[in-house]
Amino acid sequence: MAQFVDWDLAAATAGALGKSGPRVSYAEATEVVGDLRRLTDEAAEHVAEYTGLRAQVAHPPVRVVDRRDWAATNIAGLREVITPLVSRLSGDKQPGALTEAIGSRLTGVQAGTVLAYLSGRVLGQYEVFSADPGQLLLVAPNIVEVERKLEADPRDFRLWVCLHEVTHRTQFTAVPWMRAYFLGEVQAFVDASQGGEHLLERLRRGVATLSDAIKDPESRASVLDIVQTPGQRAVLDRLTALMTLLEGHAEFVMDGVGPEVIPSVERIRAGFNRRREAGNPLEKAIRRLLGVEVKMRQYAEGRKFVHGVVERVGMAGFNRIFSSPLTLPRLEELGDPDAWVARVHGPAGPLPTAG
């Protein structure tokens, strides 16, 4: 079938353009890997005790990766999702040889450029595309680099990162329907497009927009330019509400558990927040186009929503949010916890519990 992205070229480009990691000896690297694995297990117990959520499905152990491996894993995941979608949208029609050769290679270089940039910034990720129920990735070079820049205690900073990422793993393994729901919404986004050929062109343009922004900080285009139909906007609203919930929940758990187990958590949080807000004009433009600035708002808005719900109905009452897709918050409820409580628990809502 036609190839939308030259995935091998994307991987090669990401590997070639990715930044080198901080200097560490072999012994130091081995210590970091072992430490992150151990702290992941420790974080899992803290998260389970605090949230009352435990994995209901088996999942692989954490993978501690470098930047190249992170990019390769995400390329593999995107390939699993995008290839069948493109096949369906194109009806397996073959484009001209020149169109396929140039188009797929150009998109491959552009996708690799974006992933090379991200591979130098991501600390961890629960990656859900390439495998069921997903896999937890920790990017060791980035964790070490940031902890050094913040002059943070290594054990404290690593546990702090693990708390956030393990919470994401818990969300997808303690709620067995979550991954299928998320992938279903991605599928619904594609289905809401007005015509497959036009969507493929918009996807290409979206990838190109991100790639160009890395080279041109003055760019004012937005990746959301690919969202054109009312149906797509409705799906995007649901996805935005879901991601805001998941990010806010992870932040809430970090802040709830951290003070009990991480002595320097306040210093780490303050330093990390300054890092999030900082950046040269080029980085700020890229963050905007990649949706990173939206993600920053999701951290704050989601955390405020989760705190508001837990304050009203306790942790056990909050966990009803994971009962089914119907109990997930709607976009307009994220700023109004009372509205979610009234819809899910009834107008009065339950009395707060110690959970």
Coordinates of C-alpha atoms in Angstrom, one line a residue:
M1 CA 0.0 0.0 0.0
A2 CA 1.0 3.6 -0.2
Q3 CA 3.4 4.8 2.5
F4 CA 2.4 8.0 4.2
V5 CA 5.7 8.3 6.2
D6 CA 9.1 6.8 5.4
W7 CA 9.4 5.4 9.0
D8 CA 12.9 4.1 8.6
L9 CA 14.0 7.6 7.5
A10 CA 12.1 9.2 10.4
A11 CA 14.0 7.0 12.8
A12 CA 17.3 7.7 11.1
T13 CA 16.6 11.5 11.2
A14 CA 15.6 11.4 14.8
G15 CA 18.8 9.6 15.7
A16 CA 21.0 11.9 13.7
L17 CA 19.4 15.2 14.9
G18 CA 18.9 14.2 18.5
K19 CA 21.0 15.9 21.1
S20 CA 23.7 13.9 22.9
G21 CA 23.1 13.2 26.5
P22 CA 25.0 14.5 29.6
R23 CA 28.4 13.0 30.2
V24 CA 28.3 10.0 32.5
S25 CA 30.6 7.0 33.1
Y26 CA 29.5 3.5 32.4
A27 CA 29.3 2.9 36.2
E28 CA 27.1 6.0 36.6
A29 CA 24.8 5.0 33.8
T30 CA 24.4 1.6 35.3
E31 CA 23.6 3.1 38.7
V32 CA 21.0 5.5 37.2
V33 CA 19.2 2.6 35.4
G34 CA 19.1 0.5 38.5
D35 CA 18.0 3.4 40.6
L36 CA 15.1 4.3 38.2
R37 CA 13.9 0.7 38.2
R38 CA 13.9 0.5 41.9
L39 CA 12.2 3.9 42.4
T40 CA 9.5 2.9 39.9
D41 CA 8.6 0.0 42.1
E42 CA 8.6 2.3 45.2
A43 CA 6.5 4.9 43.4
A44 CA 4.0 2.2 42.4
E45 CA 3.3 1.4 46.0
H46 CA 3.0 5.0 47.0
V47 CA 0.6 5.7 44.1
A48 CA -1.6 2.7 44.9
E49 CA -1.8 3.5 48.6
Y50 CA -2.7 7.1 47.9
T51 CA -5.2 6.7 45.1
G52 CA -6.7 3.3 46.0
L53 CA -6.1 2.3 42.4
R54 CA -4.2 -0.9 41.5
A55 CA -3.4 -2.5 38.2
Q56 CA -6.1 -4.8 36.9
V57 CA -4.1 -6.0 33.9
A58 CA -0.6 -7.3 33.6
H59 CA 1.9 -4.9 32.2
P60 CA 5.6 -5.1 31.3
P61 CA 8.3 -3.7 33.6
V62 CA 9.5 -0.1 33.2
R63 CA 11.9 0.5 30.3
V64 CA 14.8 2.9 31.0
V65 CA 15.8 4.2 27.6
D66 CA 18.1 6.8 26.0
R67 CA 16.9 9.5 23.6
R68 CA 17.3 7.4 20.4
D69 CA 15.4 4.5 21.9
W70 CA 12.6 6.8 23.0
A71 CA 12.3 8.2 19.5
A72 CA 12.4 4.7 18.0
T73 CA 9.7 3.4 20.3
N74 CA 7.4 6.3 19.5
I75 CA 8.0 5.9 15.8
A76 CA 7.0 2.2 16.1
G77 CA 3.9 3.2 18.0
L78 CA 2.9 5.8 15.5
R79 CA 3.5 3.4 12.7
E80 CA 1.1 0.9 14.3
V81 CA -1.7 3.5 14.4
I82 CA -1.1 5.6 11.3
T83 CA -0.4 2.8 8.8
P84 CA -3.9 1.1 9.0
L85 CA -5.6 4.5 9.1
V86 CA -3.9 5.7 6.0
S87 CA -4.7 2.4 4.3
R88 CA -8.4 2.8 5.1
L89 CA -8.5 6.5 4.2
S90 CA -6.8 6.0 0.9
G91 CA -8.7 2.8 0.0
D92 CA -5.3 1.2 -0.6
K93 CA -5.0 3.3 -3.8
Q94 CA -1.4 3.7 -4.9
P95 CA -0.2 7.2 -5.7
G96 CA 2.3 7.9 -8.4
A97 CA 5.8 6.6 -7.9
L98 CA 7.2 10.1 -7.7
T99 CA 4.5 11.4 -5.3
E100 CA 5.1 8.5 -2.9
A101 CA 8.9 8.7 -3.1
I102 CA 9.0 12.4 -2.4
G103 CA 6.0 12.7 -0.1
S104 CA 6.8 9.8 2.2
R105 CA 10.5 10.8 2.5
L106 CA 9.7 14.4 3.1
T107 CA 7.2 13.5 5.9
G108 CA 9.7 11.0 7.3
V109 CA 12.4 13.8 7.7
Q110 CA 9.8 16.1 9.2
A111 CA 8.5 13.6 11.7
G112 CA 12.1 12.7 12.6
T113 CA 12.9 16.3 13.2
V114 CA 10.0 16.7 15.6
L115 CA 10.8 13.5 17.5
A116 CA 14.5 14.5 17.7
Y117 CA 13.5 17.8 19.4
L118 CA 11.1 16.0 21.8
S119 CA 13.6 13.2 22.6
G120 CA 15.8 15.8 24.3
R121 CA 13.0 17.1 26.6
V122 CA 10.7 14.2 27.6
L123 CA 11.5 12.8 31.1
G124 CA 9.1 9.9 30.9
Q125 CA 6.0 8.6 29.1
Y126 CA 3.4 5.9 29.3
E127 CA 3.3 4.9 25.6
V128 CA 0.0 3.3 24.6
F129 CA 0.2 2.9 20.8
S130 CA 2.7 0.1 20.3
A131 CA 1.5 -2.4 22.8
D132 CA -1.5 -3.4 25.0
P133 CA -1.8 -2.1 27.7
G134 CA 1.2 0.1 27.0
Q135 CA 4.7 0.5 28.4
L136 CA 6.3 2.9 30.8
L137 CA 9.4 4.7 29.5
L138 CA 11.9 6.7 31.5
V139 CA 14.4 8.7 29.5
A140 CA 17.5 8.4 31.7
P141 CA 19.7 11.1 30.0
N142 CA 17.0 13.7 30.2
I143 CA 16.3 12.9 33.9
V144 CA 20.0 13.2 34.8
E145 CA 20.4 16.4 32.7
V146 CA 17.5 18.1 34.4
E147 CA 18.4 17.0 38.0
R148 CA 21.9 18.5 37.4
K149 CA 20.5 21.8 36.0
L150 CA 18.2 22.1 39.0
E151 CA 21.0 20.9 41.4
A152 CA 18.4 18.5 42.8
D153 CA 19.0 15.6 45.1
P154 CA 19.2 12.7 42.5
R155 CA 17.1 10.2 44.6
D156 CA 14.4 12.8 45.3
F157 CA 14.2 14.1 41.8
R158 CA 14.0 10.6 40.3
L159 CA 11.3 9.5 42.7
W160 CA 9.4 12.6 41.9
V161 CA 9.5 11.9 38.2
C162 CA 8.6 8.2 38.8
L163 CA 5.5 9.3 40.8
H164 CA 4.1 11.2 37.9
E165 CA 4.8 8.6 35.3
V166 CA 3.7 5.6 37.4
T167 CA 0.4 7.5 38.0
H168 CA -0.1 7.5 34.2
R169 CA 0.6 3.8 34.0
T170 CA -1.9 3.2 36.8
Q171 CA -4.6 5.2 35.0
F172 CA -4.3 2.8 32.0
T173 CA -3.8 -0.5 33.9
A174 CA -6.2 0.1 36.8
V175 CA -8.8 1.2 34.3
P176 CA -8.8 -1.6 31.6
W177 CA -11.1 0.3 29.2
M178 CA -8.9 3.5 29.1
R179 CA -6.6 2.5 26.3
A180 CA -9.3 1.3 24.0
Y181 CA -11.3 4.4 24.7
F182 CA -8.4 6.7 23.9
L183 CA -7.5 4.8 20.7
G184 CA -11.2 4.9 19.8
E185 CA -11.3 8.7 20.1
V186 CA -8.3 8.9 17.8
Q187 CA -10.2 6.8 15.3
A188 CA -13.2 9.0 15.7
F189 CA -11.1 12.0 14.9
V190 CA -10.1 10.5 11.6
D191 CA -13.7 9.3 10.9
A192 CA -14.9 12.9 11.4
S193 CA -12.7 14.2 8.6
Q194 CA -14.4 15.4 5.4
G195 CA -12.7 13.1 2.9
G196 CA -9.7 10.9 3.3
E197 CA -7.5 12.5 0.7
H198 CA -7.9 15.9 2.3
L199 CA -7.2 14.6 5.7
L200 CA -3.9 13.0 4.6
E201 CA -2.8 16.3 3.1
R202 CA -3.7 18.1 6.3
L203 CA -1.8 15.6 8.3
R204 CA 1.2 16.1 6.1
R205 CA 0.8 19.9 6.6
G206 CA 0.6 19.5 10.3
V207 CA 3.9 17.5 10.5
A208 CA 5.5 20.1 8.2
T209 CA 4.3 22.9 10.4
L210 CA 6.0 21.4 13.4
S211 CA 9.2 20.7 11.6
D212 CA 9.3 24.2 10.1
A213 CA 8.7 25.8 13.6
I214 CA 11.9 24.2 14.8
K215 CA 13.8 26.1 12.1
D216 CA 11.6 29.3 12.1
P217 CA 10.7 30.7 15.5
E218 CA 8.7 33.5 13.8
S219 CA 6.2 31.0 12.4
R220 CA 2.6 31.7 13.5
A221 CA 1.0 28.6 12.0
S222 CA -0.7 26.1 14.4
V223 CA -0.8 22.4 14.2
L224 CA -4.5 22.8 15.0
D225 CA -5.0 24.0 11.5
I226 CA -5.6 20.3 10.6
V227 CA -8.8 20.5 12.7
Q228 CA -11.4 21.8 10.3
T229 CA -14.7 19.9 10.7
P230 CA -17.2 20.3 13.6
G231 CA -17.0 16.6 14.2
Q232 CA -13.3 16.8 14.7
R233 CA -13.7 19.7 17.1
A234 CA -16.1 17.7 19.1
V235 CA -13.7 14.7 19.4
L236 CA -10.9 17.1 20.2
D237 CA -13.0 18.5 23.0
R238 CA -13.3 15.0 24.5
L239 CA -9.7 14.3 24.0
T240 CA -8.7 17.6 25.6
A241 CA -10.9 16.8 28.6
L242 CA -9.4 13.4 29.0
M243 CA -5.8 14.5 28.8
T244 CA -6.5 17.4 31.2
L245 CA -7.9 14.9 33.7
L246 CA -5.0 12.4 33.3
E247 CA -2.3 15.1 33.6
G248 CA -4.1 16.9 36.5
H249 CA -4.5 13.6 38.3
A250 CA -0.8 12.8 37.9
E251 CA 0.1 16.3 39.2
F252 CA -2.3 15.9 42.2
V253 CA -0.9 12.5 43.1
M254 CA 2.7 13.9 42.9
D255 CA 1.8 16.8 45.2
G256 CA -0.1 14.5 47.6
V257 CA 2.6 11.8 47.9
G258 CA 5.7 14.0 47.5
P259 CA 5.8 15.8 50.9
E260 CA 5.6 12.4 52.7
V261 CA 8.4 10.6 50.8
I262 CA 10.6 13.3 49.1
P263 CA 12.3 15.7 51.6
S264 CA 13.3 18.3 49.0
V265 CA 10.0 18.2 47.0
E266 CA 9.2 21.9 47.5
R267 CA 12.6 22.9 46.1
I268 CA 12.2 20.5 43.2
R269 CA 8.7 21.7 42.3
A270 CA 9.8 25.4 42.4
G271 CA 12.8 24.7 40.2
F272 CA 10.9 22.6 37.8
N273 CA 8.1 25.1 37.4
R274 CA 10.7 27.8 36.6
R275 CA 12.1 25.4 34.0
R276 CA 8.7 24.9 32.4
E277 CA 8.2 28.6 32.1
A278 CA 11.6 29.5 30.8
G279 CA 12.9 29.1 27.3
N280 CA 14.3 31.1 24.4
P281 CA 11.9 32.4 21.7
L282 CA 12.6 29.4 19.5
E283 CA 11.7 26.9 22.2
K284 CA 8.6 28.9 23.2
A285 CA 7.4 28.8 19.5
I286 CA 8.0 25.1 19.3
R287 CA 6.2 24.5 22.6
R288 CA 3.2 26.4 21.4
L289 CA 3.0 24.5 18.1
L290 CA 3.6 21.1 19.7
G291 CA 0.9 21.8 22.3
V292 CA 3.3 21.8 25.2
E293 CA 2.0 25.2 26.4
V294 CA -1.5 23.7 26.3
K295 CA -0.2 20.8 28.3
M296 CA 1.2 23.2 30.9
R297 CA -2.3 24.7 31.3
Q298 CA -3.7 21.1 31.5
Y299 CA -1.4 20.4 34.5
A300 CA -2.8 23.4 36.4
E301 CA -6.4 23.2 35.3
G302 CA -6.5 19.4 35.7
R303 CA -4.9 19.5 39.2
K304 CA -7.4 22.1 40.3
F305 CA -10.3 20.0 39.1
V306 CA -9.1 16.8 40.8
H307 CA -8.4 18.7 44.0
G308 CA -11.9 20.2 43.9
V309 CA -13.6 16.9 43.4
V310 CA -11.5 15.1 46.1
E311 CA -12.3 18.0 48.5
R312 CA -16.0 17.5 47.9
V313 CA -16.4 13.7 47.7
G314 CA -13.1 12.1 48.9
M315 CA -10.7 9.9 46.9
A316 CA -13.1 7.0 46.6
G317 CA -15.8 9.4 45.3
F318 CA -13.3 10.8 42.8
N319 CA -12.4 7.4 41.6
R320 CA -15.9 7.0 40.2
I321 CA -14.6 9.1 37.4
F322 CA -13.0 5.9 36.1
S323 CA -16.2 3.9 36.2
S324 CA -16.9 4.3 32.4
P325 CA -16.4 6.8 29.6
L326 CA -19.7 8.3 30.6
T327 CA -18.3 9.4 34.0
L328 CA -15.3 11.2 32.6
P329 CA -15.5 14.9 32.9
R330 CA -16.9 17.0 30.1
L331 CA -14.8 19.9 28.9
E332 CA -17.0 22.5 30.5
E333 CA -16.9 20.6 33.9
L334 CA -13.2 20.9 34.3
G335 CA -13.7 24.4 35.6
D336 CA -16.7 23.4 37.7
P337 CA -16.2 20.4 39.9
D338 CA -19.6 20.8 41.4
A339 CA -21.2 20.2 38.0
W340 CA -19.3 16.9 37.7
V341 CA -20.2 15.8 41.2
A342 CA -23.9 16.7 40.6
R343 CA -24.0 14.7 37.4
V344 CA -22.2 11.6 38.7
H345 CA -23.0 11.5 42.4
G346 CA -26.4 13.4 42.3
P347 CA -27.2 17.0 43.3
A348 CA -26.3 16.5 47.0
G349 CA -23.2 14.3 46.4
P350 CA -21.8 11.9 49.0
L351 CA -20.2 13.1 52.2
P352 CA -16.4 13.4 51.9
T353 CA -14.6 10.2 53.0
A354 CA -11.1 9.7 54.4
G355 CA -10.1 7.9 51.2

